[in-house]
Amino acid sequence: MNKITNHLPTEELQAIDAAHHMHPFTAGGQLALRGARVITAAKGVTLTDSEGTEILDGMAGLWCVNIGYGREELADVAARQMRELPYYNTFFMTTHVPAIALSQKLAELAPDNLNQVFFAAGGSEANDTNIRLVRTYWTEKGKPSKQVIISRHNAYHGSSVGSASLGGMSAMHAQGGLPIPGIEYIDQPHWYAEGGEMNPQEFGLERARQLEAKIAELGEENVAAFIAEPVQGAGGVIIPPESYWPEIQRICDAHEILLIADEVITGFGRTGNWFGSETFAIRPDIMTIAKGLSSGYAPIGGSMVSDEVAEVMAGCEFNHGYTYSGHPVAAAVALENLRIMQEEKLVEKVQDVTAPYLKQKWEALGDHPFVGEARISGMMASLALTPDKGARAPFAAPSGTLGYMCRDRCFANKLIMRHVGDRMVIAPPLVITKSEIDTLIERATRSLDEAYAQAVADGLMVAG
Ligand code: PXG
């Protein structure tokens, strides 16, 4: 068998890939016809594909490469840790130095009262942990009927059976018999698409109060927790109105409901603070972390819990855990990632320098005739494409038609910008410089111009 290297012709790599590799969230037949783009290397914010094309990665991989690609320090730490202790578990009253050091570092960085972490290999696993954790917590506290978890339509919390059930993606629920029992949903705080005649602040309150109504409907004695992303990521970078989070916090406090902030995307500097909970003044009882924790260099995630939750859980044996909970190589890589982020004052730089710079340029894209709104929080941002600027109108064409067209132009213009339906989203590496932001905006503008011209020519600028 041939060794697979970067030096095989692209078509050969694509053919092998199509024959043997099932891709996530992909129709394999379509991909086989088109051929997957083969990424061979990356440095800083730039990817290189098998044709030698250099592409600006406006998505930090999958919202995770906060520190940028090609950091030798992380490679060195991984190699050192593999030589010293490549694996040991954290079950059965054992531990190891990388897990000890990382948990201490996380307690230092996380909001005040979150001082313990249960490790997982990613965000889906961590949210599965959360389901069992909050239900066990209430049982231990003598309130075993508190078992229902409330989430939101169009939330993304992962792809395993449990975490996809926590999520509110209807296309995911439609496959595999989801959701599992005991999860309820309220509507998302998506003013642009669903706000109607209300102003954003009224709408934010209205959507938050759906939580209170849902708790009343279910009975407070039956509700364990509410879970939400501070800013919805995969749902389309939906930044809630300012009125939303304070009201959610009030409701969770008033009704003895645990608040789980899913910070898998918003954590580790993405919104301009270490955690989105700081940006939006949320006081979570549990925080899901992954992605930026290791900048994607190693698969690791976890659930950070408050002192109160930790204390209750310490009273029982939690029959839960993963082979790779606190994996020493992943933990060592995460620790080095956080060390570099602190040493280089990356979060402060985002807050003070690059996020304000990106914000000014991004919001100017709101003037484009193809764009109905431009929103940004730190280093995550979205554009709503529209056929009718004033009216916040969707297109008559099936959702995603125009977004896909725009994303294709971005690819052609050497920029990775995702589409979620007809919203365009970016979340670049946090190390992106001002001049790289200029390049990103230049390519995004060109792509919008081209997609807009094509939409006009194809007669697609029609409201539905
Ligand atoms: N919570 C949130 C908020 C996420 O964004 C997960 C949990 C699950 O994490 P893992 O590590 O198990 O993937 C995520 C993941 C997309 C996309 O299309 C987003 C994610 C994953 C895959 C695709 O934007 N986010």
CSV table of C-alpha atoms and ligand atoms in Angstrom, one decimal:
chain,number,residue,atom,x,y,z
A,1,MET,CA,0.0,0.0,0.0
A,2,ASN,CA,1.2,3.5,-0.8
A,3,LYS,CA,2.1,5.7,2.0
A,4,ILE,CA,-0.3,8.7,2.0
A,5,THR,CA,1.8,11.8,1.8
A,6,ASN,CA,1.1,15.5,0.9
A,7,HIS,CA,2.9,14.8,-2.4
A,8,LEU,CA,0.3,12.6,-4.1
A,9,PRO,CA,-1.6,14.4,-6.8
A,10,THR,CA,-4.8,16.0,-5.3
A,11,GLU,CA,-7.1,13.9,-7.4
A,12,GLU,CA,-5.5,10.7,-6.0
A,13,LEU,CA,-5.9,12.0,-2.4
A,14,GLN,CA,-9.5,12.9,-3.1
A,15,ALA,CA,-10.3,9.5,-4.6
A,16,ILE,CA,-8.9,7.7,-1.6
A,17,ASP,CA,-10.8,10.1,0.7
A,18,ALA,CA,-14.1,9.5,-1.2
A,19,ALA,CA,-13.6,5.8,-1.1
A,20,HIS,CA,-12.9,5.4,2.6
A,21,HIS,CA,-13.6,8.5,4.7
A,22,MET,CA,-17.1,9.4,5.9
A,23,HIS,CA,-17.2,13.1,6.6
A,24,PRO,CA,-19.2,14.9,9.4
A,25,PHE,CA,-22.3,16.9,8.3
A,26,THR,CA,-21.6,16.0,4.6
A,27,ALA,CA,-23.5,14.2,1.8
A,28,GLY,CA,-20.8,11.7,0.8
A,29,GLY,CA,-22.1,11.4,-2.8
A,30,GLN,CA,-21.9,15.1,-3.5
A,31,LEU,CA,-18.5,15.3,-1.9
A,32,ALA,CA,-17.2,12.4,-4.0
A,33,LEU,CA,-18.3,14.2,-7.2
A,34,ARG,CA,-16.7,17.5,-6.2
A,35,GLY,CA,-13.6,16.2,-4.3
A,36,ALA,CA,-12.7,17.4,-0.9
A,37,ARG,CA,-10.3,20.3,-0.5
A,38,VAL,CA,-7.1,18.8,0.9
A,39,ILE,CA,-5.4,21.0,3.5
A,40,THR,CA,-1.8,20.2,3.9
A,41,ALA,CA,-0.2,22.8,6.2
A,42,ALA,CA,-1.0,25.9,8.1
A,43,LYS,CA,0.9,28.8,9.8
A,44,GLY,CA,-0.5,31.7,11.7
A,45,VAL,CA,-3.9,32.5,10.1
A,46,THR,CA,-3.1,30.9,6.8
A,47,LEU,CA,-4.0,27.5,5.4
A,48,THR,CA,-2.2,25.8,2.5
A,49,ASP,CA,-4.0,23.3,0.3
A,50,SER,CA,-2.6,20.5,-1.8
A,51,GLU,CA,-2.5,22.8,-4.9
A,52,GLY,CA,-0.3,25.2,-3.0
A,53,THR,CA,-3.1,27.8,-2.6
A,54,GLU,CA,-2.9,29.9,0.5
A,55,ILE,CA,-6.2,30.7,2.2
A,56,LEU,CA,-7.0,33.1,5.1
A,57,ASP,CA,-8.8,31.0,7.7
A,58,GLY,CA,-11.6,33.3,8.9
A,59,MET,CA,-13.0,30.5,11.0
A,60,ALA,CA,-10.0,29.4,13.1
A,61,GLY,CA,-10.6,25.9,11.9
A,62,LEU,CA,-13.9,25.1,13.5
A,63,TRP,CA,-14.0,28.1,15.9
A,64,CYS,CA,-11.0,26.7,17.8
A,65,VAL,CA,-7.5,27.7,16.7
A,66,ASN,CA,-7.4,30.8,18.9
A,67,ILE,CA,-3.7,30.9,19.1
A,68,GLY,CA,-3.1,30.4,15.4
A,69,TYR,CA,-1.4,27.5,13.5
A,70,GLY,CA,2.1,26.3,13.7
A,71,ARG,CA,3.1,27.0,17.3
A,72,GLU,CA,6.3,25.0,17.8
A,73,GLU,CA,5.9,25.3,21.6
A,74,LEU,CA,2.8,23.2,21.6
A,75,ALA,CA,4.4,20.5,19.4
A,76,ASP,CA,7.4,20.4,21.8
A,77,VAL,CA,5.2,20.1,24.9
A,78,ALA,CA,3.2,17.3,23.2
A,79,ALA,CA,6.4,15.4,22.3
A,80,ARG,CA,7.9,15.8,25.7
A,81,GLN,CA,4.7,14.6,27.4
A,82,MET,CA,4.3,11.6,25.1
A,83,ARG,CA,7.8,10.5,26.0
A,84,GLU,CA,7.3,11.1,29.8
A,85,LEU,CA,3.8,9.8,30.3
A,86,PRO,CA,1.7,9.3,27.1
A,87,TYR,CA,-1.3,8.0,28.9
A,88,TYR,CA,-2.7,7.3,32.3
A,89,ASN,CA,-6.3,7.5,33.5
A,90,THR,CA,-7.8,9.6,36.2
A,91,PHE,CA,-10.2,6.9,37.5
A,92,PHE,CA,-9.6,4.8,40.6
A,93,MET,CA,-8.1,7.4,42.8
A,94,THR,CA,-5.2,8.3,40.5
A,95,THR,CA,-4.1,11.5,38.8
A,96,HIS,CA,-1.1,13.0,37.0
A,97,VAL,CA,0.7,16.3,36.8
A,98,PRO,CA,-0.8,17.6,33.5
A,99,ALA,CA,-4.4,17.1,34.8
A,100,ILE,CA,-3.4,18.7,38.2
A,101,ALA,CA,-1.7,21.7,36.6
A,102,LEU,CA,-4.5,22.3,34.0
A,103,SER,CA,-7.3,22.1,36.6
A,104,GLN,CA,-5.5,24.6,38.8
A,105,LYS,CA,-4.9,27.0,35.8
A,106,LEU,CA,-8.6,26.7,34.8
A,107,ALA,CA,-9.7,27.5,38.3
A,108,GLU,CA,-7.5,30.6,38.1
A,109,LEU,CA,-8.9,31.8,34.8
A,110,ALA,CA,-12.6,30.9,35.1
A,111,PRO,CA,-15.1,33.2,36.9
A,112,ASP,CA,-14.7,33.4,40.7
A,113,ASN,CA,-16.8,30.5,42.0
A,114,LEU,CA,-15.9,28.0,39.2
A,115,ASN,CA,-13.0,26.0,40.7
A,116,GLN,CA,-13.4,22.4,39.7
A,117,VAL,CA,-13.4,20.8,36.3
A,118,PHE,CA,-14.6,17.4,35.0
A,119,PHE,CA,-12.5,16.6,31.9
A,120,ALA,CA,-13.8,15.2,28.5
A,121,ALA,CA,-12.3,14.9,25.0
A,122,GLY,CA,-14.5,17.7,23.5
A,123,GLY,CA,-17.6,19.8,23.9
A,124,SER,CA,-20.2,17.0,23.0
A,125,GLU,CA,-18.8,14.7,25.7
A,126,ALA,CA,-18.7,17.6,28.2
A,127,ASN,CA,-22.4,18.4,27.6
A,128,ASP,CA,-23.2,14.7,28.0
A,129,THR,CA,-21.5,15.0,31.3
A,130,ASN,CA,-23.6,18.0,32.1
A,131,ILE,CA,-26.9,16.1,31.6
A,132,ARG,CA,-25.9,13.5,34.1
A,133,LEU,CA,-24.2,16.0,36.4
A,134,VAL,CA,-27.2,18.3,36.9
A,135,ARG,CA,-29.6,15.4,37.3
A,136,THR,CA,-27.4,13.7,39.8
A,137,TYR,CA,-26.8,17.0,41.6
A,138,TRP,CA,-30.5,17.5,42.3
A,139,THR,CA,-31.0,13.9,43.3
A,140,GLU,CA,-28.1,14.3,45.8
A,141,LYS,CA,-29.6,17.5,47.1
A,142,GLY,CA,-32.8,15.6,47.9
A,143,LYS,CA,-34.8,17.0,45.0
A,144,PRO,CA,-34.9,14.1,42.6
A,145,SER,CA,-37.8,15.3,40.6
A,146,LYS,CA,-35.7,18.2,39.3
A,147,GLN,CA,-34.6,16.4,36.0
A,148,VAL,CA,-35.8,18.5,33.0
A,149,ILE,CA,-33.2,20.6,31.2
A,150,ILE,CA,-34.5,23.6,29.2
A,151,SER,CA,-32.6,24.6,26.1
A,152,ARG,CA,-33.3,26.7,23.0
A,153,HIS,CA,-34.3,26.1,19.4
A,154,ASN,CA,-31.4,26.5,17.1
A,155,ALA,CA,-28.9,26.0,19.9
A,156,TYR,CA,-25.8,23.8,19.2
A,157,HIS,CA,-24.4,21.8,22.0
A,158,GLY,CA,-22.8,18.9,20.2
A,159,SER,CA,-23.4,15.8,18.1
A,160,SER,CA,-23.6,12.9,20.5
A,161,VAL,CA,-27.1,11.5,21.4
A,162,GLY,CA,-27.2,13.5,24.6
A,163,SER,CA,-25.6,16.7,23.4
A,164,ALA,CA,-27.5,16.8,20.1
A,165,SER,CA,-30.7,16.4,22.2
A,166,LEU,CA,-29.6,19.4,24.3
A,167,GLY,CA,-29.1,21.3,21.1
A,168,GLY,CA,-32.1,22.6,19.2
A,169,MET,CA,-31.2,21.8,15.6
A,170,SER,CA,-34.3,20.3,14.0
A,171,ALA,CA,-32.3,18.7,11.2
A,172,MET,CA,-30.2,16.8,13.8
A,173,HIS,CA,-33.3,15.8,15.8
A,174,ALA,CA,-34.8,14.4,12.6
A,175,GLN,CA,-32.0,11.7,12.4
A,176,GLY,CA,-31.6,8.9,14.9
A,177,GLY,CA,-34.6,9.3,17.0
A,178,LEU,CA,-33.8,12.5,19.0
A,179,PRO,CA,-34.2,14.2,21.3
A,180,ILE,CA,-33.9,12.0,24.4
A,181,PRO,CA,-36.7,12.5,27.0
A,182,GLY,CA,-36.5,15.3,29.5
A,183,ILE,CA,-35.3,18.1,27.3
A,184,GLU,CA,-37.6,21.1,26.6
A,185,TYR,CA,-37.0,24.1,24.3
A,186,ILE,CA,-37.8,27.8,24.2
A,187,ASP,CA,-37.2,30.2,21.3
A,188,GLN,CA,-33.9,31.8,20.6
A,189,PRO,CA,-33.2,35.5,21.1
A,190,HIS,CA,-32.7,36.1,17.4
A,191,TRP,CA,-34.1,39.6,16.9
A,192,TYR,CA,-33.2,40.1,13.3
A,193,ALA,CA,-35.1,37.0,12.1
A,194,GLU,CA,-37.8,36.7,14.7
A,195,GLY,CA,-38.2,40.1,16.4
A,196,GLY,CA,-41.1,41.3,14.2
A,197,GLU,CA,-42.2,44.8,15.2
A,198,MET,CA,-40.6,44.7,18.7
A,199,ASN,CA,-37.4,46.7,19.3
A,200,PRO,CA,-34.4,44.5,20.3
A,201,GLN,CA,-34.6,45.2,24.0
A,202,GLU,CA,-38.3,44.4,24.3
A,203,PHE,CA,-37.7,41.3,22.2
A,204,GLY,CA,-34.8,40.2,24.4
A,205,LEU,CA,-37.0,40.4,27.5
A,206,GLU,CA,-39.9,38.6,25.8
A,207,ARG,CA,-37.6,35.7,24.8
A,208,ALA,CA,-36.0,35.5,28.3
A,209,ARG,CA,-39.4,35.4,29.9
A,210,GLN,CA,-40.3,32.3,27.8
A,211,LEU,CA,-37.9,30.6,30.2
A,212,GLU,CA,-40.0,31.7,33.2
A,213,ALA,CA,-43.2,30.6,31.4
A,214,LYS,CA,-41.6,27.2,30.6
A,215,ILE,CA,-40.6,26.7,34.2
A,216,ALA,CA,-44.1,27.5,35.3
A,217,GLU,CA,-45.6,25.1,32.8
A,218,LEU,CA,-43.3,22.3,33.8
A,219,GLY,CA,-43.3,23.1,37.5
A,220,GLU,CA,-40.2,24.5,39.2
A,221,GLU,CA,-39.8,21.2,41.1
A,222,ASN,CA,-39.2,19.4,37.9
A,223,VAL,CA,-36.6,21.6,36.2
A,224,ALA,CA,-32.9,21.0,36.8
A,225,ALA,CA,-31.1,23.5,34.5
A,226,PHE,CA,-31.2,25.9,31.6
A,227,ILE,CA,-28.4,25.6,29.0
A,228,ALA,CA,-27.4,28.2,26.5
A,229,GLU,CA,-24.4,29.6,24.5
A,230,PRO,CA,-23.7,33.2,25.6
A,231,VAL,CA,-23.6,33.9,21.8
A,232,GLN,CA,-25.0,31.2,19.5
A,233,GLY,CA,-22.2,30.1,17.3
A,234,ALA,CA,-23.2,27.3,14.9
A,235,GLY,CA,-26.7,28.8,14.9
A,236,GLY,CA,-25.3,31.8,13.0
A,237,VAL,CA,-23.4,34.1,15.5
A,238,ILE,CA,-26.6,35.3,17.1
A,239,ILE,CA,-25.7,38.0,19.6
A,240,PRO,CA,-28.7,38.5,22.0
A,241,PRO,CA,-30.1,41.9,22.8
A,242,GLU,CA,-28.6,43.4,26.0
A,243,SER,CA,-31.8,42.9,27.9
A,244,TYR,CA,-31.6,39.1,27.5
A,245,TRP,CA,-28.9,37.7,29.8
A,246,PRO,CA,-29.7,39.8,32.9
A,247,GLU,CA,-33.3,38.6,32.7
A,248,ILE,CA,-32.3,34.9,32.2
A,249,GLN,CA,-30.0,35.2,35.2
A,250,ARG,CA,-32.8,36.7,37.3
A,251,ILE,CA,-35.1,33.8,36.3
A,252,CYS,CA,-32.6,31.1,37.0
A,253,ASP,CA,-31.8,32.6,40.5
A,254,ALA,CA,-35.5,33.1,41.3
A,255,HIS,CA,-36.5,29.5,40.5
A,256,GLU,CA,-33.5,27.5,41.7
A,257,ILE,CA,-32.5,26.4,38.2
A,258,LEU,CA,-28.8,25.7,37.5
A,259,LEU,CA,-27.5,27.8,34.7
A,260,ILE,CA,-25.1,26.1,32.2
A,261,ALA,CA,-23.2,28.4,30.0
A,262,ASP,CA,-21.9,26.5,27.0
A,263,GLU,CA,-18.7,28.4,26.4
A,264,VAL,CA,-17.2,25.9,23.9
A,265,ILE,CA,-17.0,28.7,21.3
A,266,THR,CA,-17.2,31.8,23.5
A,267,GLY,CA,-14.5,30.7,25.9
A,268,PHE,CA,-10.8,31.5,25.9
A,269,GLY,CA,-10.9,35.0,24.5
A,270,ARG,CA,-13.4,34.7,21.6
A,271,THR,CA,-15.7,37.6,22.8
A,272,GLY,CA,-12.8,39.8,24.1
A,273,ASN,CA,-12.8,38.4,27.7
A,274,TRP,CA,-11.5,35.0,28.9
A,275,PHE,CA,-15.2,33.9,28.9
A,276,GLY,CA,-18.4,35.0,27.3
A,277,SER,CA,-19.9,34.9,30.8
A,278,GLU,CA,-17.8,37.9,31.7
A,279,THR,CA,-18.8,39.8,28.5
A,280,PHE,CA,-22.5,39.2,29.2
A,281,ALA,CA,-22.4,39.4,33.0
A,282,ILE,CA,-23.6,35.8,33.4
A,283,ARG,CA,-23.0,33.8,36.6
A,284,PRO,CA,-23.1,30.2,35.5
A,285,ASP,CA,-23.2,27.2,37.8
A,286,ILE,CA,-21.6,25.1,35.1
A,287,MET,CA,-19.5,26.1,32.1
A,288,THR,CA,-18.8,23.8,29.2
A,289,ILE,CA,-15.4,24.3,27.7
A,290,ALA,CA,-13.5,22.8,24.7
A,291,LYS,CA,-12.1,24.2,21.4
A,292,GLY,CA,-10.0,27.2,22.4
A,293,LEU,CA,-8.9,25.4,25.6
A,294,SER,CA,-6.2,23.7,23.5
A,295,SER,CA,-6.6,26.0,20.4
A,296,GLY,CA,-7.6,22.7,18.7
A,297,TYR,CA,-4.1,21.3,18.9
A,298,ALA,CA,-5.4,18.3,21.0
A,299,PRO,CA,-8.9,17.1,21.7
A,300,ILE,CA,-9.9,18.2,25.1
A,301,GLY,CA,-13.0,19.7,26.8
A,302,GLY,CA,-14.7,19.8,30.2
A,303,SER,CA,-17.3,21.0,32.5
A,304,MET,CA,-16.3,23.6,35.1
A,305,VAL,CA,-18.5,23.6,38.1
A,306,SER,CA,-19.2,26.0,40.9
A,307,ASP,CA,-18.1,25.4,44.5
A,308,GLU,CA,-21.6,24.7,45.5
A,309,VAL,CA,-22.1,22.1,42.7
A,310,ALA,CA,-18.7,20.6,43.5
A,311,GLU,CA,-19.5,20.3,47.2
A,312,VAL,CA,-22.8,18.5,46.6
A,313,MET,CA,-21.2,16.1,44.0
A,314,ALA,CA,-18.4,15.3,46.4
A,315,GLY,CA,-20.9,13.5,48.5
A,316,CYS,CA,-21.6,10.8,46.0
A,317,GLU,CA,-19.7,8.5,43.6
A,318,PHE,CA,-20.5,10.0,40.1
A,319,ASN,CA,-20.6,6.9,37.9
A,320,HIS,CA,-19.3,8.7,34.9
A,321,GLY,CA,-16.1,9.2,33.0
A,322,TYR,CA,-14.2,8.8,29.8
A,323,THR,CA,-11.0,6.9,29.0
A,324,TYR,CA,-9.5,10.2,27.9
A,325,SER,CA,-10.8,12.4,30.8
A,326,GLY,CA,-7.8,14.6,31.5
A,327,HIS,CA,-5.6,12.9,28.9
A,328,PRO,CA,-2.1,13.9,29.8
A,329,VAL,CA,-0.9,14.9,26.3
A,330,ALA,CA,-4.1,16.9,25.7
A,331,ALA,CA,-3.9,18.5,29.1
A,332,ALA,CA,-0.2,19.4,28.7
A,333,VAL,CA,-0.9,21.0,25.3
A,334,ALA,CA,-3.9,22.9,26.7
A,335,LEU,CA,-1.8,24.2,29.6
A,336,GLU,CA,0.9,25.4,27.2
A,337,ASN,CA,-1.7,27.1,25.0
A,338,LEU,CA,-3.1,29.0,28.0
A,339,ARG,CA,0.4,29.9,29.2
A,340,ILE,CA,1.2,31.4,25.8
A,341,MET,CA,-2.2,33.2,25.7
A,342,GLN,CA,-1.4,34.8,29.1
A,343,GLU,CA,2.3,35.5,28.2
A,344,GLU,CA,1.3,37.2,25.0
A,345,LYS,CA,-1.7,39.0,26.6
A,346,LEU,CA,-3.7,37.7,23.7
A,347,VAL,CA,-7.1,38.3,25.3
A,348,GLU,CA,-6.2,41.9,26.2
A,349,LYS,CA,-4.9,42.5,22.7
A,350,VAL,CA,-8.2,41.3,21.3
A,351,GLN,CA,-10.2,43.5,23.7
A,352,ASP,CA,-8.1,46.6,23.2
A,353,VAL,CA,-6.7,46.5,19.7
A,354,THR,CA,-7.9,43.9,17.2
A,355,ALA,CA,-11.5,43.4,18.1
A,356,PRO,CA,-12.3,47.2,18.0
A,357,TYR,CA,-10.5,47.4,14.6
A,358,LEU,CA,-12.4,44.4,13.2
A,359,LYS,CA,-15.6,45.8,14.6
A,360,GLN,CA,-15.3,49.1,12.8
A,361,LYS,CA,-14.6,47.4,9.5
A,362,TRP,CA,-17.1,44.7,9.9
A,363,GLU,CA,-20.0,47.0,10.8
A,364,ALA,CA,-19.2,49.0,7.7
A,365,LEU,CA,-20.1,45.9,5.7
A,366,GLY,CA,-23.6,46.6,6.9
A,367,ASP,CA,-23.8,49.3,4.2
A,368,HIS,CA,-23.4,46.8,1.4
A,369,PRO,CA,-26.6,46.4,-0.6
A,370,PHE,CA,-26.5,42.6,0.0
A,371,VAL,CA,-26.3,42.9,3.8
A,372,GLY,CA,-29.2,43.4,6.2
A,373,GLU,CA,-27.2,43.5,9.4
A,374,ALA,CA,-23.6,43.2,10.6
A,375,ARG,CA,-23.1,42.0,14.2
A,376,ILE,CA,-20.0,41.3,16.1
A,377,SER,CA,-18.9,40.3,19.6
A,378,GLY,CA,-15.1,40.3,20.0
A,379,MET,CA,-13.7,38.0,17.3
A,380,MET,CA,-17.0,36.4,16.3
A,381,ALA,CA,-19.2,38.1,13.7
A,382,SER,CA,-22.0,37.6,11.3
A,383,LEU,CA,-23.7,39.2,8.3
A,384,ALA,CA,-27.3,38.6,7.3
A,385,LEU,CA,-27.7,38.6,3.6
A,386,THR,CA,-31.0,40.1,2.4
A,387,PRO,CA,-33.0,40.9,-0.7
A,388,ASP,CA,-34.5,44.0,0.9
A,389,LYS,CA,-32.3,46.0,3.3
A,390,GLY,CA,-34.9,47.9,5.2
A,391,ALA,CA,-37.3,45.0,5.8
A,392,ARG,CA,-35.0,42.3,7.4
A,393,ALA,CA,-36.5,40.1,4.7
A,394,PRO,CA,-35.5,36.6,4.0
A,395,PHE,CA,-35.0,35.4,0.4
A,396,ALA,CA,-37.7,33.6,-1.6
A,397,ALA,CA,-35.1,31.1,-2.6
A,398,PRO,CA,-34.6,28.1,-0.2
A,399,SER,CA,-32.6,29.2,2.9
A,400,GLY,CA,-28.9,28.8,2.3
A,401,THR,CA,-29.0,29.3,-1.5
A,402,LEU,CA,-27.5,32.8,-1.4
A,403,GLY,CA,-25.3,32.0,1.6
A,404,TYR,CA,-23.8,29.1,-0.3
A,405,MET,CA,-23.2,31.3,-3.3
A,406,CYS,CA,-21.4,33.8,-1.2
A,407,ARG,CA,-19.3,31.2,0.6
A,408,ASP,CA,-18.2,29.8,-2.8
A,409,ARG,CA,-17.0,33.3,-3.8
A,410,CYS,CA,-15.1,33.5,-0.5
A,411,PHE,CA,-13.4,30.2,-1.3
A,412,ALA,CA,-12.5,31.4,-4.8
A,413,ASN,CA,-11.1,34.6,-3.2
A,414,LYS,CA,-9.0,32.7,-0.7
A,415,LEU,CA,-11.0,33.3,2.4
A,416,ILE,CA,-12.7,30.8,4.7
A,417,MET,CA,-16.0,32.4,5.7
A,418,ARG,CA,-18.9,30.0,6.6
A,419,HIS,CA,-22.5,30.3,5.8
A,420,VAL,CA,-25.3,29.3,8.2
A,421,GLY,CA,-28.4,29.5,6.0
A,422,ASP,CA,-28.1,33.0,4.5
A,423,ARG,CA,-25.9,34.3,7.3
A,424,MET,CA,-22.2,34.6,6.7
A,425,VAL,CA,-20.0,34.1,9.8
A,426,ILE,CA,-16.4,34.5,10.8
A,427,ALA,CA,-14.4,33.7,13.9
A,428,PRO,CA,-10.7,34.2,13.0
A,429,PRO,CA,-7.7,33.1,15.1
A,430,LEU,CA,-7.3,35.6,17.9
A,431,VAL,CA,-3.7,36.2,16.8
A,432,ILE,CA,-5.0,37.9,13.6
A,433,THR,CA,-3.2,41.2,13.0
A,434,LYS,CA,-4.6,44.5,11.8
A,435,SER,CA,-3.1,44.0,8.3
A,436,GLU,CA,-4.6,40.5,8.1
A,437,ILE,CA,-7.9,41.9,9.2
A,438,ASP,CA,-7.6,44.3,6.2
A,439,THR,CA,-7.0,41.4,3.9
A,440,LEU,CA,-10.0,39.5,5.4
A,441,ILE,CA,-12.3,42.5,4.9
A,442,GLU,CA,-11.0,43.1,1.4
A,443,ARG,CA,-11.7,39.5,0.4
A,444,ALA,CA,-15.0,39.4,2.1
A,445,THR,CA,-16.1,42.6,0.3
A,446,ARG,CA,-15.0,41.3,-3.1
A,447,SER,CA,-16.9,38.0,-2.4
A,448,LEU,CA,-20.0,40.0,-1.4
A,449,ASP,CA,-19.8,42.1,-4.5
A,450,GLU,CA,-19.5,39.1,-6.7
A,451,ALA,CA,-22.2,37.0,-5.0
A,452,TYR,CA,-24.5,40.1,-5.1
A,453,ALA,CA,-23.9,40.6,-8.8
A,454,GLN,CA,-24.6,36.9,-9.5
A,455,ALA,CA,-27.8,37.1,-7.3
A,456,VAL,CA,-29.0,40.1,-9.3
A,457,ALA,CA,-28.2,38.4,-12.6
A,458,ASP,CA,-29.9,35.2,-11.6
A,459,GLY,CA,-33.0,37.1,-10.4
A,460,LEU,CA,-32.6,35.9,-6.8
A,461,MET,CA,-32.9,39.3,-5.1
A,462,VAL,CA,-36.5,38.5,-4.3
A,463,ALA,CA,-38.0,38.5,-0.8
A,464,GLY,CA,-39.9,35.4,0.3
B,1,PXG,N1,-21.1,23.4,22.3
B,1,PXG,C1,-20.9,24.4,21.4
B,1,PXG,C2,-21.4,25.7,21.7
B,1,PXG,C3,-20.3,24.1,20.2
B,1,PXG,O1,-20.2,25.1,19.3
B,1,PXG,C4,-20.0,21.8,20.9
B,1,PXG,C5,-20.7,22.1,22.0
B,1,PXG,C6,-19.5,20.4,20.6
B,1,PXG,O2,-18.2,20.3,20.7
B,1,PXG,P1,-17.4,19.1,20.0
B,1,PXG,O3,-16.0,19.4,20.5
B,1,PXG,O4,-17.9,17.8,20.5
B,1,PXG,O5,-17.6,19.3,18.6
B,1,PXG,C7,-19.8,22.8,19.9
B,1,PXG,C8,-19.1,22.5,18.6
B,1,PXG,C9,-20.4,24.5,13.0
B,1,PXG,C10,-19.9,23.5,14.0
B,1,PXG,O6,-20.8,24.0,11.9
B,1,PXG,C11,-19.8,23.9,15.3
B,1,PXG,C12,-19.3,23.0,16.3
B,1,PXG,C13,-18.9,21.7,15.9
B,1,PXG,C14,-19.0,21.4,14.6
B,1,PXG,C15,-19.5,22.2,13.6
B,1,PXG,O7,-20.4,25.7,13.2
B,1,PXG,N2,-19.3,23.4,17.6
